[in-house]
mmCIF file of C-alpha atoms and ligand atoms in Angstrom:
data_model
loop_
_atom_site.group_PDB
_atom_site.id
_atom_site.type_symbol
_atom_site.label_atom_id
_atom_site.label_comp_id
_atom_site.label_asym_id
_atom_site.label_seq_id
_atom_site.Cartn_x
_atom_site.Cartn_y
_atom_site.Cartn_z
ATOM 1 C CA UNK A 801 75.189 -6.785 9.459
ATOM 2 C CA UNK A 802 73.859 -4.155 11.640
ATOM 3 C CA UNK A 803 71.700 -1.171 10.181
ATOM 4 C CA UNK A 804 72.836 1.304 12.972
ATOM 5 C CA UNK A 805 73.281 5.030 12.096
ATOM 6 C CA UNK A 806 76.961 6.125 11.385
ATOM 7 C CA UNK A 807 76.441 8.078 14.998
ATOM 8 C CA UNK A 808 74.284 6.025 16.712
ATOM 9 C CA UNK A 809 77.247 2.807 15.570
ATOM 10 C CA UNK A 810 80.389 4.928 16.872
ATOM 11 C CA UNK A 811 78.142 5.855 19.963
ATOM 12 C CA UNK A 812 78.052 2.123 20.723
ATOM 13 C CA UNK A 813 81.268 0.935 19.719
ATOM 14 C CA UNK A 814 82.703 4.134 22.357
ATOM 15 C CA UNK A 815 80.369 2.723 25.031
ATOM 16 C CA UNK A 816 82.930 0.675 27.610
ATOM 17 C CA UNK A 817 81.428 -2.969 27.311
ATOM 18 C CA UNK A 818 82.090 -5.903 29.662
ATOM 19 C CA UNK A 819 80.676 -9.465 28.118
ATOM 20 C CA UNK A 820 80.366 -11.959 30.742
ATOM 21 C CA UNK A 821 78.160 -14.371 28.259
ATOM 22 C CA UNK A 822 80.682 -16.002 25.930
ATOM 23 C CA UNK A 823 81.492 -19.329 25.239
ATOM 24 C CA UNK A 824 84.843 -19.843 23.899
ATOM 25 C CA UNK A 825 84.653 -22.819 21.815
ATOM 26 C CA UNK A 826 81.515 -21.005 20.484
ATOM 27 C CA UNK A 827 84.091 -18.118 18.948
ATOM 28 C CA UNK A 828 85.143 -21.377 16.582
ATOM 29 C CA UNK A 829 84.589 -19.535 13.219
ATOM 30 C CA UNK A 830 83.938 -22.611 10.182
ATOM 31 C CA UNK A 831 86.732 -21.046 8.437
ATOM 32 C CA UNK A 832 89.111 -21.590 12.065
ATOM 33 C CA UNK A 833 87.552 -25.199 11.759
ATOM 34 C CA UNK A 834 88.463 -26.165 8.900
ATOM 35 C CA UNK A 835 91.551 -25.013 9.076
ATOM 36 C CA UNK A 836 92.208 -26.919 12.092
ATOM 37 C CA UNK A 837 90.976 -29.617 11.373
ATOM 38 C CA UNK A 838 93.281 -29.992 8.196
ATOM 39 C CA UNK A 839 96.438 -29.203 10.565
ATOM 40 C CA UNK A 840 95.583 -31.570 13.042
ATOM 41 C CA UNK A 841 94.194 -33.801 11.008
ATOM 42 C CA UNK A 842 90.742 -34.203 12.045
ATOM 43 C CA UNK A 843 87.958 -35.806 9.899
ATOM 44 C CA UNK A 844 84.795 -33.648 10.138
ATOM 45 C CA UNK A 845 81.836 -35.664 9.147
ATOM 46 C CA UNK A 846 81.726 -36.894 5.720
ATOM 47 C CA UNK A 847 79.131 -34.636 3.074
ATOM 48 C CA UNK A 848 76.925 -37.939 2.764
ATOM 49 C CA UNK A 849 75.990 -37.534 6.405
ATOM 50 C CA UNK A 850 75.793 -33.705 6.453
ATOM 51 C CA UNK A 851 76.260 -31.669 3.232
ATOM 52 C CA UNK A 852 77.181 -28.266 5.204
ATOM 53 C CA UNK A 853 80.357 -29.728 6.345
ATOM 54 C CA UNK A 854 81.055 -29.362 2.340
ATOM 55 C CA UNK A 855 82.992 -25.805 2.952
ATOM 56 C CA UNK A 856 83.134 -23.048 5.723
ATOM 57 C CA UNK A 857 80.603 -21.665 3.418
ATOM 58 C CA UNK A 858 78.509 -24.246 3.393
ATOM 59 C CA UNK A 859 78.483 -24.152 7.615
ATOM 60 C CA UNK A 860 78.016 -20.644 7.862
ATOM 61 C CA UNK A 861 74.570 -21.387 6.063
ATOM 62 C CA UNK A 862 73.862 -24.209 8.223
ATOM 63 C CA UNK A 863 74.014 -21.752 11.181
ATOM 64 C CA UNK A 864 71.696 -19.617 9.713
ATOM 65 C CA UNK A 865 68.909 -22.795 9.774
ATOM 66 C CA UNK A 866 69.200 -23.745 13.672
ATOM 67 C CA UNK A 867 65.815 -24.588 14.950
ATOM 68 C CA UNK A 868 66.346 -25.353 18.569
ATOM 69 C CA UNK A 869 69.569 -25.229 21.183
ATOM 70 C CA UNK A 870 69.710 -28.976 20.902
ATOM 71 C CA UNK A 871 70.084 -28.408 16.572
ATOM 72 C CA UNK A 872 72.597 -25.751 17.017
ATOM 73 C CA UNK A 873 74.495 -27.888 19.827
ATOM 74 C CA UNK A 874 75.358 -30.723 17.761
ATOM 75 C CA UNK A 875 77.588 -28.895 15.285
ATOM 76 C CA UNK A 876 79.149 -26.949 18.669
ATOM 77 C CA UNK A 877 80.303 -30.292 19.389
ATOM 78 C CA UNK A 878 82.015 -31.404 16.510
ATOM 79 C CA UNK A 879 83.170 -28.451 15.593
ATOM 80 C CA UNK A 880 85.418 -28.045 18.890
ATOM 81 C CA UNK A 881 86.609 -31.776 18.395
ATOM 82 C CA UNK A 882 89.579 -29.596 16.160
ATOM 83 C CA UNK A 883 90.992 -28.164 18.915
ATOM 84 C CA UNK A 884 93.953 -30.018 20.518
ATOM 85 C CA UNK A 885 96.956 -29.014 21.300
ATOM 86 C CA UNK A 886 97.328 -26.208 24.103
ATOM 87 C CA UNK A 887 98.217 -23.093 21.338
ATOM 88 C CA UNK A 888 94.750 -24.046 19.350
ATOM 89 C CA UNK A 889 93.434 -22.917 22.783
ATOM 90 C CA UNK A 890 95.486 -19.944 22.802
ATOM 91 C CA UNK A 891 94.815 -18.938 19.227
ATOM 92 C CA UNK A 892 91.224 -19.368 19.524
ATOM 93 C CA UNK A 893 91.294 -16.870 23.014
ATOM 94 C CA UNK A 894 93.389 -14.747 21.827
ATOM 95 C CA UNK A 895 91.253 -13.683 18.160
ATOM 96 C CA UNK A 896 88.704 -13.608 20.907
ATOM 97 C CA UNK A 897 90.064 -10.907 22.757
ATOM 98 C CA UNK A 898 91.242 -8.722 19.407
ATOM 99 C CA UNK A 899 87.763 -8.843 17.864
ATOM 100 C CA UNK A 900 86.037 -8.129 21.758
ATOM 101 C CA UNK A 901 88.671 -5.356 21.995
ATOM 102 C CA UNK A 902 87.485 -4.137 18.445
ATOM 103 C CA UNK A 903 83.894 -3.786 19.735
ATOM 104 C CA UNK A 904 84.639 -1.891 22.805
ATOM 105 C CA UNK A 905 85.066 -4.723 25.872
ATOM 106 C CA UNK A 906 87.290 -4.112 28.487
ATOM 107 C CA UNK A 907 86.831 -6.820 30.486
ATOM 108 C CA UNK A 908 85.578 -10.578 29.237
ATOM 109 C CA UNK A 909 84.318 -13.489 31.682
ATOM 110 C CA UNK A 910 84.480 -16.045 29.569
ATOM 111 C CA UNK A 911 82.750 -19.761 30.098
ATOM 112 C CA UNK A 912 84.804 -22.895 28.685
ATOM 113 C CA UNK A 913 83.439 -27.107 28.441
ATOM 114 C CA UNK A 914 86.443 -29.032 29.633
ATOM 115 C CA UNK A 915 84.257 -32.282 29.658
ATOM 116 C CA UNK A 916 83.711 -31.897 26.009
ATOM 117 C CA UNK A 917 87.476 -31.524 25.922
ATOM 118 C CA UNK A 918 88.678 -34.837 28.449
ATOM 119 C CA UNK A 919 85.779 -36.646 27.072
ATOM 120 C CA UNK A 920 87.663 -36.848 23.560
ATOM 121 C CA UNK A 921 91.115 -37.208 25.519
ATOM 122 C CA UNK A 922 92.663 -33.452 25.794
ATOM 123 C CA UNK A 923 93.591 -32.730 29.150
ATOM 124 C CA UNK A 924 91.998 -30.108 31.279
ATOM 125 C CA UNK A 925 95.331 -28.786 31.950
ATOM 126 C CA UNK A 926 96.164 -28.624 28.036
ATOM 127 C CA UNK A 927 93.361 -26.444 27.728
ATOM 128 C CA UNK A 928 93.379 -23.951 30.325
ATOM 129 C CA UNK A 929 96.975 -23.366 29.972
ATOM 130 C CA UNK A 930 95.938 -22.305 26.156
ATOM 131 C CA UNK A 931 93.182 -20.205 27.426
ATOM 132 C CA UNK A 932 95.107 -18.157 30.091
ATOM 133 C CA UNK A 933 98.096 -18.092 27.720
ATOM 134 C CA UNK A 934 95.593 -16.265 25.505
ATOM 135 C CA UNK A 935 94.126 -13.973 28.572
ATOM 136 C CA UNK A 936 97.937 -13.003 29.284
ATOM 137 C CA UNK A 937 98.757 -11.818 25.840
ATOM 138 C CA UNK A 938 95.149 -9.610 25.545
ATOM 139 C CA UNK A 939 95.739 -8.369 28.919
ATOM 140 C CA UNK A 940 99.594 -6.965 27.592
ATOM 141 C CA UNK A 941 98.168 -5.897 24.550
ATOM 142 C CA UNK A 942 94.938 -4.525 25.159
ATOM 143 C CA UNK A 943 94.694 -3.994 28.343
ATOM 144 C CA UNK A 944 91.366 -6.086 28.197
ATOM 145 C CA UNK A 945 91.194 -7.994 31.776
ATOM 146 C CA UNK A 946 89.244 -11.202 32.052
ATOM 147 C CA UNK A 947 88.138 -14.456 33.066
ATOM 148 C CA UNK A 948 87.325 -18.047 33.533
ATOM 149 C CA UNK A 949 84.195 -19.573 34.344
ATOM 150 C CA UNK A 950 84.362 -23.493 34.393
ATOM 151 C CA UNK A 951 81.371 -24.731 33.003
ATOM 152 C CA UNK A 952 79.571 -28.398 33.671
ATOM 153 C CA UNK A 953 77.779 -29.812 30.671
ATOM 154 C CA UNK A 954 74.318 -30.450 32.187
ATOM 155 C CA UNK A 955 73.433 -33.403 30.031
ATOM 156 C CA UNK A 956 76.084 -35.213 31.238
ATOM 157 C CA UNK A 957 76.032 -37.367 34.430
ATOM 158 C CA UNK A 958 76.280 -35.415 37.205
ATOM 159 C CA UNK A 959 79.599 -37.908 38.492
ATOM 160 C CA UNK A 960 81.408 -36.030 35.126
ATOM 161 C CA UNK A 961 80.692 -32.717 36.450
ATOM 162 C CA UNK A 962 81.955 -33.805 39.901
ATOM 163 C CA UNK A 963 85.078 -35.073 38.872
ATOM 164 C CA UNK A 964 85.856 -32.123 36.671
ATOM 165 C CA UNK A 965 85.513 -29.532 39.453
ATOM 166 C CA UNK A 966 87.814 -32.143 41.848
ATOM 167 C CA UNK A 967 90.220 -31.890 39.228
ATOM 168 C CA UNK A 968 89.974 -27.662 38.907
ATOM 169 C CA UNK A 969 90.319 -27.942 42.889
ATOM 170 C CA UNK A 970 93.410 -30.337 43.046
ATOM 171 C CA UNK A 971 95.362 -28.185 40.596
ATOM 172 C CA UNK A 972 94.480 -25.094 42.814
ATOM 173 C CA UNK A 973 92.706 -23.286 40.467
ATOM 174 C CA UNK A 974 89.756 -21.950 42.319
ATOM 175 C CA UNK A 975 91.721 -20.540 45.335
ATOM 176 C CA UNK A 976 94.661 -18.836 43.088
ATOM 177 C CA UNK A 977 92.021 -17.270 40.669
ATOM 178 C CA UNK A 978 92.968 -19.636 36.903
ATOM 179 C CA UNK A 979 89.150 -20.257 37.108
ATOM 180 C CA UNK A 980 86.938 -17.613 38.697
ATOM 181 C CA UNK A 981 83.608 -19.135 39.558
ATOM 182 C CA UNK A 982 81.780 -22.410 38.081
ATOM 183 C CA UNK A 983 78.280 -22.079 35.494
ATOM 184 C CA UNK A 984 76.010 -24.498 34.186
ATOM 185 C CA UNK A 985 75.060 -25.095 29.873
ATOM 186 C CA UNK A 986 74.237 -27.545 27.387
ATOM 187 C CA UNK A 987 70.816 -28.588 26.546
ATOM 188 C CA UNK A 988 68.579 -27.216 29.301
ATOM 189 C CA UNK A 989 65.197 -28.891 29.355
ATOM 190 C CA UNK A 990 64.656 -31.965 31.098
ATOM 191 C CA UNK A 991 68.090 -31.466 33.006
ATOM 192 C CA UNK A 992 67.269 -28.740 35.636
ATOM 193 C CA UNK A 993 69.737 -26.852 38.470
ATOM 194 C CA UNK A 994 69.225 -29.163 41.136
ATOM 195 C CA UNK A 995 70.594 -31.765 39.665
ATOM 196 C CA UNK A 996 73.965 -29.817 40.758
ATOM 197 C CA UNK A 997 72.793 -28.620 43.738
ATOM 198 C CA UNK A 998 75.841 -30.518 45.731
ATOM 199 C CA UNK A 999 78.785 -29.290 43.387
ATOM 200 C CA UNK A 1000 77.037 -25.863 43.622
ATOM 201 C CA UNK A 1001 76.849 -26.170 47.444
ATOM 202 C CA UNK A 1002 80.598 -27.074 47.788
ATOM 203 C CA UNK A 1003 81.470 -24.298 45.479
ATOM 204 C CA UNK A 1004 79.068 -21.418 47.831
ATOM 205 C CA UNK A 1005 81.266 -23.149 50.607
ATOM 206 C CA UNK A 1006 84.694 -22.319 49.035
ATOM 207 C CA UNK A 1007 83.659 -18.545 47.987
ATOM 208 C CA UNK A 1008 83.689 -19.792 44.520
ATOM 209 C CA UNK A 1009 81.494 -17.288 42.234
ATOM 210 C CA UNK A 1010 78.325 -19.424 40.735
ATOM 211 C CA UNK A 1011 76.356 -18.491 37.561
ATOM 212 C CA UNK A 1012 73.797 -21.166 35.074
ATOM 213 C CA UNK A 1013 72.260 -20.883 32.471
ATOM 214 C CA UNK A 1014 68.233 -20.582 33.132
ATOM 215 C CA UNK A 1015 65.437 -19.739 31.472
ATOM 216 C CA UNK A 1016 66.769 -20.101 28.075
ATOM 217 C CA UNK A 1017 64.363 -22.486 26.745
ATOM 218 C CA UNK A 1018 63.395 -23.834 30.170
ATOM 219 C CA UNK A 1019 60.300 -22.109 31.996
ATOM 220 C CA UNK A 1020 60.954 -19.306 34.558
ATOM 221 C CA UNK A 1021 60.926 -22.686 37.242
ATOM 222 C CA UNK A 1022 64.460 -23.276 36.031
ATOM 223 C CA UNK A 1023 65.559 -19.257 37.369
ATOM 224 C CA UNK A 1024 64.166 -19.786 40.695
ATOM 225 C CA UNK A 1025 65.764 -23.543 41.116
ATOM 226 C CA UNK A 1026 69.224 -21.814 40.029
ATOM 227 C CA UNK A 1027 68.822 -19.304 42.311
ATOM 228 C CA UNK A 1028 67.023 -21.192 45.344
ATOM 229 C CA UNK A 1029 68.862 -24.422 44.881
ATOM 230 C CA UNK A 1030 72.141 -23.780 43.777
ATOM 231 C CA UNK A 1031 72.405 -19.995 44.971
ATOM 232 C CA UNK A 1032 73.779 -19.177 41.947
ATOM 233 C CA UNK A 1033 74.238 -15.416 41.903
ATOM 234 C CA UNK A 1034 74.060 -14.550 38.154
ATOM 235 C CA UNK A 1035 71.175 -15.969 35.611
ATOM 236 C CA UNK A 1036 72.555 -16.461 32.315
ATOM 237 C CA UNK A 1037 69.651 -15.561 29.301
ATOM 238 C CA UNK A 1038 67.020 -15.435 31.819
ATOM 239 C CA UNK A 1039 64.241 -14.455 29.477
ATOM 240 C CA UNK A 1040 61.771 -16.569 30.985
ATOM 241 C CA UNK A 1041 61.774 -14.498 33.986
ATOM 242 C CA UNK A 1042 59.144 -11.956 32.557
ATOM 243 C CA UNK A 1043 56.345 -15.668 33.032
ATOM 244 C CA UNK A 1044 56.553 -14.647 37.275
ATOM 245 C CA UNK A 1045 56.783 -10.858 38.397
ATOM 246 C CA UNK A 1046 57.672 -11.822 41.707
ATOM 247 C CA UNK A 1047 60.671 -13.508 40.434
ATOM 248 C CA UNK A 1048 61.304 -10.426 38.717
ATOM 249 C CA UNK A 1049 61.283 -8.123 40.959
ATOM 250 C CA UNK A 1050 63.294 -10.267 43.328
ATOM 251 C CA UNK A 1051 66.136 -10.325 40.783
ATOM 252 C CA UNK A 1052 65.985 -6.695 40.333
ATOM 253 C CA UNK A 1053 65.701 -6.022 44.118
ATOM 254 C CA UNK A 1054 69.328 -8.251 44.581
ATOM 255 C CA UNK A 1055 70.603 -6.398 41.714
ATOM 256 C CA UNK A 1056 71.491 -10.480 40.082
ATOM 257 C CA UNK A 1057 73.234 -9.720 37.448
ATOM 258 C CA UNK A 1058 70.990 -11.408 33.656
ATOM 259 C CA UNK A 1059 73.203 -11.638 30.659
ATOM 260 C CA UNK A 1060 70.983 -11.563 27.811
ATOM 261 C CA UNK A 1061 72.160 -12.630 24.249
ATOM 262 C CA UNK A 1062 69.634 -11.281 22.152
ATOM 263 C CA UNK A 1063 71.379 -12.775 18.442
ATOM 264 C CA UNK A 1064 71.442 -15.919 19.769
ATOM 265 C CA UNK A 1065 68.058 -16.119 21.164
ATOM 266 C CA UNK A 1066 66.925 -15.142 17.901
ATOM 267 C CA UNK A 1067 68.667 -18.033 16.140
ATOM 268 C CA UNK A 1068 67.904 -20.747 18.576
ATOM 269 C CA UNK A 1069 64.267 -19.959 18.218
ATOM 270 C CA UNK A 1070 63.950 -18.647 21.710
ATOM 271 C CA UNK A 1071 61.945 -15.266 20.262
ATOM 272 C CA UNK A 1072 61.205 -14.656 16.734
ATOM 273 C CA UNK A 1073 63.149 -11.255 17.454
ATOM 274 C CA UNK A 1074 65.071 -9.283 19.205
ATOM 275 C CA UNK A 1075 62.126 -6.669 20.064
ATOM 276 C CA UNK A 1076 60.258 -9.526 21.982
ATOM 277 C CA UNK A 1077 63.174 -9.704 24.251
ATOM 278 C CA UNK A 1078 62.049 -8.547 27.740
ATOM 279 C CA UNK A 1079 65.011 -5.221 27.431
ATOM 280 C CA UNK A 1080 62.368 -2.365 28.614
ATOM 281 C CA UNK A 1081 60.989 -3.963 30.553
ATOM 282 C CA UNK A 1082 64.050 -4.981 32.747
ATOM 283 C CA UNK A 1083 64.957 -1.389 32.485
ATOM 284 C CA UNK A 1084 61.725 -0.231 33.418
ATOM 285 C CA UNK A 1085 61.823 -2.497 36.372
ATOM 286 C CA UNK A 1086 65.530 -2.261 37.591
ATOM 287 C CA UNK A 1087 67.349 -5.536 36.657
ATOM 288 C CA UNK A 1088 70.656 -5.742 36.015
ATOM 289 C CA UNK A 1089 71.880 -6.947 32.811
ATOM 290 C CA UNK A 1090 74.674 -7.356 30.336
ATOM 291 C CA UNK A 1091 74.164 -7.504 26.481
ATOM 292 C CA UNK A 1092 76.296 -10.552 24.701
ATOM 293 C CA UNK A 1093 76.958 -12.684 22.111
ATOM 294 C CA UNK A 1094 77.139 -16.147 23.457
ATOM 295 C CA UNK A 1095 78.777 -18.187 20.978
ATOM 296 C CA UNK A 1096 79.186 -14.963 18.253
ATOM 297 C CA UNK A 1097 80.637 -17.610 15.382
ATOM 298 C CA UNK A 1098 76.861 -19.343 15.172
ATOM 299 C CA UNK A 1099 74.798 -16.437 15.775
ATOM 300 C CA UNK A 1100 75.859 -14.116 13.090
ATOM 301 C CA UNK A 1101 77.699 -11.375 15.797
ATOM 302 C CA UNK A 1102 80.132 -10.201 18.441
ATOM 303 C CA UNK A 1103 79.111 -8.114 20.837
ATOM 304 C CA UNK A 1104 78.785 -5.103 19.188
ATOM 305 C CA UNK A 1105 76.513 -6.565 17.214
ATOM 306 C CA UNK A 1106 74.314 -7.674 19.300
ATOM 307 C CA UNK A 1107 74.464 -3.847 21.267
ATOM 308 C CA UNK A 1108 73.199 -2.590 17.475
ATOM 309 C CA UNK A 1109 70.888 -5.181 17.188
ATOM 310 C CA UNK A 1110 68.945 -3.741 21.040
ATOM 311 C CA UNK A 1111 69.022 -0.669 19.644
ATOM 312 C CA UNK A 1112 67.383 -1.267 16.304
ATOM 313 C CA UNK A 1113 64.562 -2.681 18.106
ATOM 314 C CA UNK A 1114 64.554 -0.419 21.086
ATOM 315 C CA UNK A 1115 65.732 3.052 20.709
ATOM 316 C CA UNK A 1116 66.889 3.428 24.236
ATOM 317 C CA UNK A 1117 68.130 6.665 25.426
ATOM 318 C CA UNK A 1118 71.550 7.208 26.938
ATOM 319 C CA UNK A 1119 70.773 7.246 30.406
ATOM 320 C CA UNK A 1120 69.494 3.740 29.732
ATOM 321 C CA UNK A 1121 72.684 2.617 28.404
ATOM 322 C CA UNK A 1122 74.240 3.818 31.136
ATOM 323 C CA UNK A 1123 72.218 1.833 33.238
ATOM 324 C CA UNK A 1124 73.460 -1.544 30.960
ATOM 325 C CA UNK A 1125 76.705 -0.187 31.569
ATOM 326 C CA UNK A 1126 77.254 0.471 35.533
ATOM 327 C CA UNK A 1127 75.252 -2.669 35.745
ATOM 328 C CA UNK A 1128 77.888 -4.745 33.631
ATOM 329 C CA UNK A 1129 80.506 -3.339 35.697
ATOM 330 C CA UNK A 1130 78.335 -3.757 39.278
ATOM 331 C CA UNK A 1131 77.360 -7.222 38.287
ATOM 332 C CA UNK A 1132 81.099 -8.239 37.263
ATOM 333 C CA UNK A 1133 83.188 -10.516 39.100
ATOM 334 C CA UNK A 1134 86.554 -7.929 38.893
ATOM 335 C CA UNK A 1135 87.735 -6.625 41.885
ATOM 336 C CA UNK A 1136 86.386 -3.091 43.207
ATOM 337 C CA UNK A 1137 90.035 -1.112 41.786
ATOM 338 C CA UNK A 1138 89.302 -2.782 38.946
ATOM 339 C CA UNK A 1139 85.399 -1.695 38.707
ATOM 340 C CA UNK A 1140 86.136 1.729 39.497
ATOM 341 C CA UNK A 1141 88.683 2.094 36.675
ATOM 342 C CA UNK A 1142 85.721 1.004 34.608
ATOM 343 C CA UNK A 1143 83.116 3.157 36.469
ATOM 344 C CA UNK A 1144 84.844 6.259 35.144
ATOM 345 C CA UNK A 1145 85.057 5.021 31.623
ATOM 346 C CA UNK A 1146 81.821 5.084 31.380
ATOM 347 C CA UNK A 1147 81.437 8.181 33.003
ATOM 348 C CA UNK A 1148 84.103 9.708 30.437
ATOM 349 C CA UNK A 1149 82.205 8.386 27.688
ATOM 350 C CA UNK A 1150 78.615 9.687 29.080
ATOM 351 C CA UNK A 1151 79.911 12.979 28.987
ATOM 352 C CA UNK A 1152 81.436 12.928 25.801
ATOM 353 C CA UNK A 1153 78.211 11.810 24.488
ATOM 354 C CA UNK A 1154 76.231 14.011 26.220
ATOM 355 C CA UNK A 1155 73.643 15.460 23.102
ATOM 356 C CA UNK A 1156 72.434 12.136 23.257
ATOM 357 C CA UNK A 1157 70.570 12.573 25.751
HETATM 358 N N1 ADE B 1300 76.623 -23.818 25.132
HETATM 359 C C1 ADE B 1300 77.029 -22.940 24.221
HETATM 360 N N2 ADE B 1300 76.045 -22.057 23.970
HETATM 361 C C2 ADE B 1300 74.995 -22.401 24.747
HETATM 362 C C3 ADE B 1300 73.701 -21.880 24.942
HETATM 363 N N3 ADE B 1300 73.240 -20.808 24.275
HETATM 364 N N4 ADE B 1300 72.895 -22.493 25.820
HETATM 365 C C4 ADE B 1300 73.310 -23.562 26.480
HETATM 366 N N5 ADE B 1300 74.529 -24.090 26.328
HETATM 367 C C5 ADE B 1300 75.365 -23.527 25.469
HETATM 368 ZN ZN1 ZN B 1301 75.417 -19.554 26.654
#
């Protein structure tokens, strides 16, 4: 749990957040699982195979023992092989939205897997109608405004990713907004951008927004493929960028948008901590980035969490915050009404928080 001062906690929680670094299915709590499982009658696997599928208690230890991306991405897996029917999707968005809403967000961009979903049989269309059920409800009750990002499993042949994004196309969901823009995740090494380069080029082609994961565990080479290769024009973790300066200051000079997720770097072994995380220095240099929690349910926190968590290790003023802020909103893919509405929340909140300065 975070160790923030009382003032310096409510400071954060006022602070108008946008998380564009969340995976959905990664929001799976173990006590959602098993629940789910039990209702749809899914066998997890059995405790002679894996003793932390004992209780949600036993999980919630597990996930505090991941040594890689590739450890942690195996339990993912299962874990979303609960979710079936289109209102699983809907439930699982929708708690989503309420605990993002608790921390401060005010508008989500939100990545889903549908080839971990058709792979197991459960249609694409089952699951984004859950998921924009659950946007519809959070936009009527909070107010919170979001999106989706489609994203291709990496590890998978690139024909699956090709025949997913045919399938988002023929139901019209790029050009009537269901899906805003296509990313890239899954185990990263040995499976680099370019091996999407065509999907990537169709989707620059269509106006289609483009993000990938890069630079998570892979070398700063994987950044520059992303961004050379597939023109993506948001890195997702990034933190390998810091190995080439040029690259850096290239990203900061095009204002790309990074969306660092310093909890889960932590547990997948990227850094041994959050203070190695390269956050002054991409202030101190002029990048753009967001602060999120990537799949909060295996990482030990939501957004807010992880905002405490920078903090902790970095004392940053609030003119640097504001910075994080206007960037979030900048590098967003909202439109500009939309932005502006958020502009001035932060500007409200700046000057209500002024004596931190
Ligand atoms: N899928 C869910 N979380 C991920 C992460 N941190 N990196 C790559 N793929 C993921
Ligand atoms: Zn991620």
């Amino acid at each position: 749990m975070c160790k923030c001062e009382a003032r310096t906690h409510q400071f954060l929680l006022e602070l108008p957040k946008c998380e564009h670094h969340l995976h959905i299915e990664g929001s799976l709590s173990p006590s959602l699982l098993f629940r789910l499982a039990k209702t749809n009658n899914i066998a997890l696997p059995s405790t002679e195979k894996d003793e932390s599928f004992a209780s949600p208690e036993a999980l919630e230890a597990r996930y505090e023992r991941f040594v890689s991306l590739n450890d942690f991405l195996d339990y993912y897996f299962i874990a979303m092989s609960v979710l079936i029917t289109s209102s699983d999707f809907e439930s699982l968005a929708y708690e989503y939205f309420t605990r993002a809403h608790k921390d401060g967000v005010h508008h989500a961009e939100i990545f889903f897997d549908p080839q971990a979903h058709t792979s197991r049989g459960v249609a694409y269309s089952t699951v984004v109608g859950g998921l924009v059920a659950g946007q519809e409800r959070a936009e009527r009750d909070y107010g919170l405004t979001s999106k989706l990002i489609l994203c291709f499993l990496r590890n998978l042949p690139v024909e699956s990713a090709d025949s997913t994004y045919k399938e988002a196309h023929a139901l019209g969901h790029f050009s009537n907004g269901t899906v805003a823009g296509i990313g890239l995740d899954s185990s990263e090494v040995g499976f680099p951008p370019e091996l999407f380069r065509e999907v990537y080029e169709s989707a620059a082609a269509a106006g289609i927004r483009r993000t990938a994961h890069a630079g998570e565990e892979g070398d700063h080479t994987y950044v520059s493929r992303a961004l050379d290769i597939c023109k993506t024009e948001r890195i997702d973790h990034g933190i390998r960028l810091v190995d080439d300066e040029a690259l850096l200051k290239r990203v900061a000079n095009d204002k790309t948008l990074v969306t660092l997720c310093p909890l889960s770097n932590v547990r997948l072994r990227c850094v041994t901590k959050v203070a190695e995380l390269p956050v002054r220095k991409f202030l101190d240099e002029g990048v753009r980035f967001s602060i999120n929690s990537d799949d909060p349910a295996y990482f030990g926190g939501y957004i807010l969490d992880n905002y405490c968590a920078v903090q902790e290790s970095f004392n940053l003023s609030l003119k640097d915050w504001k910075f994080i802020a206007e960037g979030s909103i900048e590098g967003s893919w909202c439109n500009e009404g939309r932005k502006k509405v958020l502009l001035e929340k932060v500007e409200a909140w700046a000057l209500a928080w002024k004596e931190m300065s």
